[in-house]
Amino acid sequence: MINKETEYIMVFRNCLKKTEDIISDFPCGAAPRLLIICLFVLIFAASAYPANRVVLTVGDVRFRELDVQKAIDAFIPRGGFHRNNPEVRKKYRGKAVKYLIEKALLYYRAREDGITVNEEAVNSVVKANIKVFGSREKFLKVLKKNEMNPDDFRLRIRINLMVRRLVNMLREKISLTDGELKAYYEKNLGKFRRPESRHIRHIFIKVEPDASGKEIKEKRRLAERLLKELKGGADFYDIAYKYSEGPYRVKGGDMGFIHRGRLAPELEKAAFGLKDGDLSPVIRSIYGFHIIWAGEKKKGGLVTFDGIKEKLKKELEEKRFQEAKEDIIAEMKKKIAVQVVN
């Protein structure tokens, strides 16, 4: 027999699955869109976070503990094994509170600028949430369980929509011309010099710092055996996937193109000293034993303006957007009272 709390959690997980691609324009930078249907995730989260006390006020906007916990969820990497560990969540609390403060301040700026949203847009989001819950009765029941009335919920929707419109307007005002990009490029040529790089595949056999002499010998013998198999025609991907203990094991040891300066000195010397397609001997480092396959080598040099223009445009426009946003937040902090309740 499934109790109501378990049922809520099951629906919550189902909702998360359906909204995998939903990301906010905060806190982790600029997202291309904001689908307010993610609000129902906030409501369901209360089944796991029962504290409904107000922990933050920004003007007349109140945030409860469940709001902070949901914001924390947005910062912890999806699929992390320690998402529910209290110590892990505590580390992200400051960021979560900062995010909520900034979001509320942007809402006040949107109000100040005369930005509004029509009732039709709000109603559309409410209807989408009711559909997810299955009926209006179930939707209202969950609101009540979380000490929230329909007006509170509509306000949350309105805040999100207004902040989204403000963010869109800020972005629309930022557009760099080719001339501006070219001027920045020529003034900062040092930033666009690319070091020599090489396509590398890597097998790593880990040796613990406190390993005994016997253990070290066994690890070396394993590395030597793997190298012999590779020289005999064994597939590098298969060997790396089966035996490597490095982060690229799941890619068959393929690290892609690695620039000079990114590897440990002993590995870099071997990697860039080999001929295309060659295997290194077994290399000893403080971490263990390594085998490297060296592929194509790319010469270093200055990246052309045409080769970097589109990337540069995105980076500089994003930088200007963040600066404009921070200016607004700093200005609104002088006008709107913020109180964090311990």
Coordinates of C-alpha atoms in Angstrom, one line a residue:
M1 CA 0.0 0.0 0.0
I2 CA 1.5 3.3 -1.1
N3 CA 1.0 6.2 1.3
K4 CA 0.3 9.7 0.2
E5 CA 3.8 11.0 0.8
T6 CA 5.3 8.2 -1.3
E7 CA 2.8 8.9 -4.0
Y8 CA 3.8 12.6 -4.0
I9 CA 7.5 11.6 -4.3
M10 CA 6.7 9.2 -7.2
V11 CA 4.8 11.9 -9.1
F12 CA 7.6 14.3 -8.3
R13 CA 10.2 12.0 -9.9
N14 CA 7.9 11.5 -12.9
C15 CA 7.6 15.2 -13.3
L16 CA 11.4 15.6 -13.1
K17 CA 11.8 13.1 -15.9
K18 CA 9.3 14.9 -18.1
T19 CA 11.1 18.2 -17.5
E20 CA 14.7 17.1 -17.9
D21 CA 15.4 20.0 -20.3
I22 CA 13.8 22.7 -18.2
I23 CA 16.5 25.1 -16.9
S24 CA 16.1 28.5 -15.5
D25 CA 17.8 31.7 -16.6
F26 CA 19.2 31.6 -13.1
P27 CA 21.3 30.6 -11.2
C28 CA 23.9 28.9 -13.5
G29 CA 24.1 31.6 -16.2
A30 CA 21.9 32.4 -19.2
A31 CA 19.6 29.7 -20.5
P32 CA 17.8 30.2 -23.8
R33 CA 14.4 29.7 -22.2
L34 CA 12.4 29.3 -19.0
L35 CA 9.4 27.0 -19.0
I36 CA 7.4 27.9 -15.9
I37 CA 5.9 24.5 -15.7
C38 CA 8.9 23.7 -13.6
L39 CA 7.0 25.4 -10.8
F40 CA 5.2 22.2 -10.0
V41 CA 8.6 20.6 -9.1
L42 CA 8.9 23.2 -6.4
I43 CA 5.6 22.2 -4.9
F44 CA 6.3 18.5 -5.0
A45 CA 9.6 19.1 -3.3
A46 CA 7.8 19.9 -0.1
S47 CA 7.0 16.3 0.5
A48 CA 10.7 15.7 1.0
Y49 CA 11.3 19.1 2.7
P50 CA 8.4 19.6 5.1
A51 CA 9.7 22.9 6.7
N52 CA 7.4 25.7 5.5
R53 CA 8.8 28.5 7.6
V54 CA 9.8 31.7 6.0
V55 CA 13.6 32.0 5.8
L56 CA 14.1 34.9 3.5
T57 CA 12.1 38.1 2.7
V58 CA 12.9 40.5 -0.2
G59 CA 10.6 43.4 0.0
D60 CA 7.2 41.8 0.3
V61 CA 8.2 38.6 -1.4
R62 CA 8.7 35.7 1.1
F63 CA 10.7 32.5 0.5
R64 CA 10.3 29.4 2.6
E65 CA 12.7 26.6 3.4
L66 CA 11.3 24.5 0.5
D67 CA 12.2 27.4 -1.9
V68 CA 15.8 27.3 -0.6
Q69 CA 15.9 23.5 -0.9
K70 CA 14.7 23.5 -4.5
A71 CA 17.2 26.2 -5.4
I72 CA 19.9 24.0 -3.8
D73 CA 18.8 21.2 -6.1
A74 CA 19.4 23.5 -9.1
F75 CA 23.1 23.9 -8.1
I76 CA 23.9 20.3 -7.2
P77 CA 24.9 18.4 -10.4
R78 CA 22.0 16.3 -11.7
G79 CA 22.5 12.6 -10.9
G80 CA 25.0 13.3 -8.1
F81 CA 25.3 10.5 -5.6
H82 CA 25.2 12.8 -2.6
R83 CA 22.4 15.1 -3.5
N84 CA 20.6 14.4 -0.2
N85 CA 23.6 14.5 2.0
P86 CA 23.0 17.3 4.6
E87 CA 26.7 18.4 4.5
V88 CA 26.7 18.6 0.7
R89 CA 23.4 20.6 0.6
K90 CA 24.8 22.9 3.3
K91 CA 27.7 23.9 1.1
Y92 CA 25.2 25.1 -1.6
R93 CA 22.9 27.0 0.7
G94 CA 24.6 30.3 0.4
K95 CA 24.5 30.2 -3.4
A96 CA 20.8 29.2 -3.3
V97 CA 19.8 32.1 -1.0
K98 CA 21.8 34.5 -3.2
Y99 CA 20.0 33.2 -6.3
L100 CA 16.6 33.8 -4.7
I101 CA 17.5 37.3 -3.5
E102 CA 18.7 38.2 -7.0
K103 CA 15.6 36.7 -8.6
A104 CA 13.3 38.8 -6.4
L105 CA 15.3 42.0 -7.0
L106 CA 15.0 41.5 -10.7
Y107 CA 11.3 41.0 -10.2
Y108 CA 11.1 44.4 -8.5
R109 CA 13.1 45.9 -11.3
A110 CA 10.7 44.4 -13.8
R111 CA 7.8 46.0 -11.9
E112 CA 9.7 49.3 -11.8
D113 CA 10.1 49.2 -15.6
G114 CA 6.4 48.6 -16.1
I115 CA 6.9 45.0 -17.3
T116 CA 3.6 43.0 -16.9
V117 CA 2.3 39.6 -17.9
N118 CA -1.3 39.0 -18.9
E119 CA -3.7 36.7 -17.0
E120 CA -3.8 34.4 -20.0
A121 CA -0.1 33.5 -19.6
V122 CA -0.5 32.9 -15.9
N123 CA -3.6 30.8 -16.5
S124 CA -1.8 28.7 -19.1
V125 CA 0.8 27.7 -16.5
V126 CA -1.8 26.9 -13.9
K127 CA -3.6 24.7 -16.3
A128 CA -0.4 22.9 -17.3
N129 CA 0.3 22.2 -13.6
I130 CA -3.3 21.0 -13.0
K131 CA -2.9 18.6 -15.9
V132 CA 0.3 17.2 -14.4
F133 CA -1.5 16.5 -11.1
G134 CA -4.4 14.9 -12.8
S135 CA -7.2 17.2 -11.5
R136 CA -7.8 20.6 -10.0
E137 CA -8.8 18.9 -6.7
K138 CA -5.4 17.1 -6.4
F139 CA -3.6 20.3 -7.3
L140 CA -5.3 22.3 -4.6
K141 CA -4.8 19.6 -2.1
V142 CA -1.0 19.7 -2.7
L143 CA -1.0 23.5 -2.4
K144 CA -2.8 23.2 0.9
K145 CA -0.4 20.6 2.1
N146 CA 2.4 23.1 1.5
E147 CA 0.5 26.0 3.2
M148 CA 0.2 27.8 -0.1
N149 CA -3.0 29.1 -1.7
P150 CA -3.8 29.6 -5.4
D151 CA -2.9 33.3 -5.2
D152 CA 0.5 32.5 -3.8
F153 CA 1.1 30.1 -6.6
R154 CA 0.0 32.6 -9.2
L155 CA 2.4 35.1 -7.8
R156 CA 5.3 32.7 -8.2
I157 CA 4.3 32.2 -11.8
R158 CA 4.1 36.0 -12.3
I159 CA 7.5 36.6 -10.8
N160 CA 9.1 34.0 -13.0
L161 CA 7.4 35.3 -16.2
M162 CA 8.3 38.9 -15.4
V163 CA 11.9 38.1 -14.6
R164 CA 12.1 36.1 -17.8
R165 CA 10.8 39.1 -19.8
L166 CA 13.3 41.4 -18.2
V167 CA 16.2 39.1 -19.0
N168 CA 15.0 38.8 -22.6
M169 CA 14.9 42.6 -22.9
L170 CA 18.4 42.9 -21.4
R171 CA 19.8 40.4 -23.9
E172 CA 18.1 42.0 -26.9
K173 CA 19.8 45.3 -26.1
I174 CA 23.3 43.6 -26.3
S175 CA 24.6 43.1 -29.8
L176 CA 28.2 43.5 -30.8
T177 CA 29.2 44.4 -34.3
D178 CA 31.9 42.8 -36.3
G179 CA 33.9 46.0 -35.9
E180 CA 33.7 45.9 -32.1
L181 CA 34.7 42.2 -32.1
K182 CA 37.6 42.8 -34.4
A183 CA 38.8 45.7 -32.2
Y184 CA 38.7 43.5 -29.1
Y185 CA 40.5 40.6 -31.0
E186 CA 43.3 42.8 -32.1
K187 CA 43.7 44.4 -28.7
N188 CA 43.9 41.0 -27.0
L189 CA 45.9 38.9 -29.4
G190 CA 47.7 37.1 -26.6
K191 CA 44.4 35.5 -25.6
F192 CA 44.0 33.9 -29.0
R193 CA 47.3 32.0 -29.2
R194 CA 46.7 28.3 -29.3
P195 CA 49.4 26.0 -27.9
E196 CA 50.5 22.8 -29.8
S197 CA 48.0 20.0 -29.2
R198 CA 47.8 16.3 -29.8
H199 CA 45.1 13.6 -30.0
I200 CA 45.8 11.2 -27.1
R201 CA 44.5 8.0 -25.8
H202 CA 45.4 6.9 -22.3
I203 CA 45.4 3.9 -20.1
F204 CA 45.9 4.5 -16.4
I205 CA 46.7 1.8 -13.8
K206 CA 46.4 3.4 -10.4
V207 CA 48.9 2.9 -7.6
E208 CA 47.9 4.0 -4.1
P209 CA 50.4 6.3 -2.2
D210 CA 50.7 3.7 0.6
A211 CA 51.0 0.7 -1.8
S212 CA 53.5 -2.0 -0.8
G213 CA 56.5 -2.9 -3.0
K214 CA 54.7 -6.1 -4.0
E215 CA 51.5 -4.2 -5.0
I216 CA 53.6 -1.8 -7.1
K217 CA 55.3 -4.7 -8.9
E218 CA 51.9 -6.3 -9.7
K219 CA 50.6 -3.1 -11.1
R220 CA 53.6 -2.7 -13.3
R221 CA 53.3 -6.3 -14.6
L222 CA 49.7 -5.6 -15.5
A223 CA 50.7 -2.4 -17.4
E224 CA 53.5 -4.3 -19.2
R225 CA 51.1 -7.1 -20.1
L226 CA 48.5 -4.6 -21.5
L227 CA 51.2 -2.8 -23.5
K228 CA 52.3 -6.2 -25.0
E229 CA 48.7 -7.0 -25.9
L230 CA 48.3 -3.6 -27.6
K231 CA 51.5 -4.1 -29.6
G232 CA 50.1 -7.5 -30.6
G233 CA 47.1 -5.9 -32.2
A234 CA 44.6 -5.7 -29.3
D235 CA 42.0 -2.9 -29.6
F236 CA 43.0 0.1 -27.5
Y237 CA 39.4 1.0 -26.7
D238 CA 38.6 -2.5 -25.4
I239 CA 41.7 -2.6 -23.3
A240 CA 41.2 0.9 -21.8
Y241 CA 37.5 0.3 -21.1
K242 CA 38.3 -3.0 -19.3
Y243 CA 41.4 -2.0 -17.3
S244 CA 42.0 1.7 -17.2
E245 CA 41.2 3.5 -13.9
G246 CA 41.2 7.0 -15.4
P247 CA 38.2 9.3 -16.1
Y248 CA 38.3 8.6 -19.8
R249 CA 37.9 4.8 -19.4
V250 CA 34.2 5.0 -20.6
K251 CA 35.5 6.6 -23.8
G252 CA 38.0 3.8 -24.4
G253 CA 40.8 6.1 -23.0
D254 CA 40.2 8.7 -25.7
M255 CA 41.1 12.1 -24.3
G256 CA 40.7 14.0 -27.5
F257 CA 43.1 16.8 -28.4
I258 CA 45.2 17.9 -25.4
H259 CA 47.2 21.1 -25.3
R260 CA 50.8 21.3 -24.1
G261 CA 50.8 22.2 -20.4
R262 CA 47.8 20.1 -19.4
L263 CA 49.6 16.8 -18.7
A264 CA 52.1 15.9 -16.0
P265 CA 55.7 16.6 -17.4
E266 CA 56.6 12.9 -17.8
L267 CA 53.4 12.2 -19.7
E268 CA 53.7 15.3 -21.9
K269 CA 57.2 14.5 -22.8
A270 CA 56.2 11.1 -24.0
A271 CA 53.0 12.2 -25.7
F272 CA 54.5 14.9 -27.8
G273 CA 57.7 13.0 -28.5
L274 CA 56.0 10.0 -30.2
K275 CA 55.3 9.6 -33.9
D276 CA 51.7 9.5 -35.1
G277 CA 50.1 6.2 -34.2
D278 CA 52.9 5.1 -31.8
L279 CA 52.5 3.7 -28.3
S280 CA 54.6 4.9 -25.4
P281 CA 56.4 2.5 -23.1
V282 CA 54.9 2.0 -19.7
I283 CA 55.4 5.4 -17.9
R284 CA 55.6 5.7 -14.1
S285 CA 54.2 8.8 -12.3
I286 CA 53.4 9.5 -8.7
Y287 CA 49.8 8.3 -9.5
G288 CA 50.6 5.0 -11.1
F289 CA 51.4 3.6 -14.5
H290 CA 50.4 5.0 -17.9
I291 CA 50.3 3.9 -21.5
I292 CA 49.8 6.6 -24.1
W293 CA 48.8 6.3 -27.8
A294 CA 49.7 9.4 -29.8
G295 CA 47.6 10.5 -32.8
E296 CA 47.4 13.6 -34.9
K297 CA 49.4 16.6 -33.8
K298 CA 48.2 20.2 -34.4
K299 CA 50.7 23.0 -34.5
G300 CA 50.2 26.0 -32.1
G301 CA 49.7 29.5 -33.4
L302 CA 47.4 32.4 -33.5
V303 CA 43.7 31.6 -34.0
T304 CA 42.3 33.7 -36.8
F305 CA 39.6 36.2 -36.2
D306 CA 37.2 34.3 -38.5
G307 CA 37.9 31.2 -36.6
I308 CA 37.0 32.7 -33.3
K309 CA 34.5 35.3 -34.2
E310 CA 31.2 33.5 -33.4
K311 CA 32.6 32.1 -30.1
L312 CA 34.0 35.5 -29.2
K313 CA 30.6 37.2 -29.9
K314 CA 28.8 34.8 -27.6
E315 CA 31.3 35.1 -24.8
L316 CA 31.5 38.9 -24.9
E317 CA 27.7 39.4 -25.2
E318 CA 27.2 37.0 -22.3
K319 CA 29.8 39.0 -20.3
R320 CA 28.0 42.3 -21.0
F321 CA 24.7 40.7 -20.1
Q322 CA 26.0 39.5 -16.7
E323 CA 27.5 42.9 -16.1
A324 CA 24.2 44.6 -16.9
K325 CA 22.3 42.2 -14.6
E326 CA 24.8 42.7 -11.8
D327 CA 24.4 46.5 -12.1
I328 CA 20.6 46.1 -11.8
I329 CA 20.9 43.9 -8.7
A330 CA 23.3 46.3 -7.0
E331 CA 20.9 49.2 -7.7
M332 CA 17.9 47.4 -6.4
K333 CA 19.7 46.3 -3.2
K334 CA 19.7 50.0 -2.3
K335 CA 16.0 50.2 -2.7
I336 CA 14.6 46.9 -1.5
A337 CA 15.0 45.5 2.1
V338 CA 16.5 42.0 2.3
Q339 CA 16.2 39.9 5.4
V340 CA 17.6 36.4 5.9
V341 CA 16.1 34.6 8.8
N342 CA 18.5 32.2 10.7

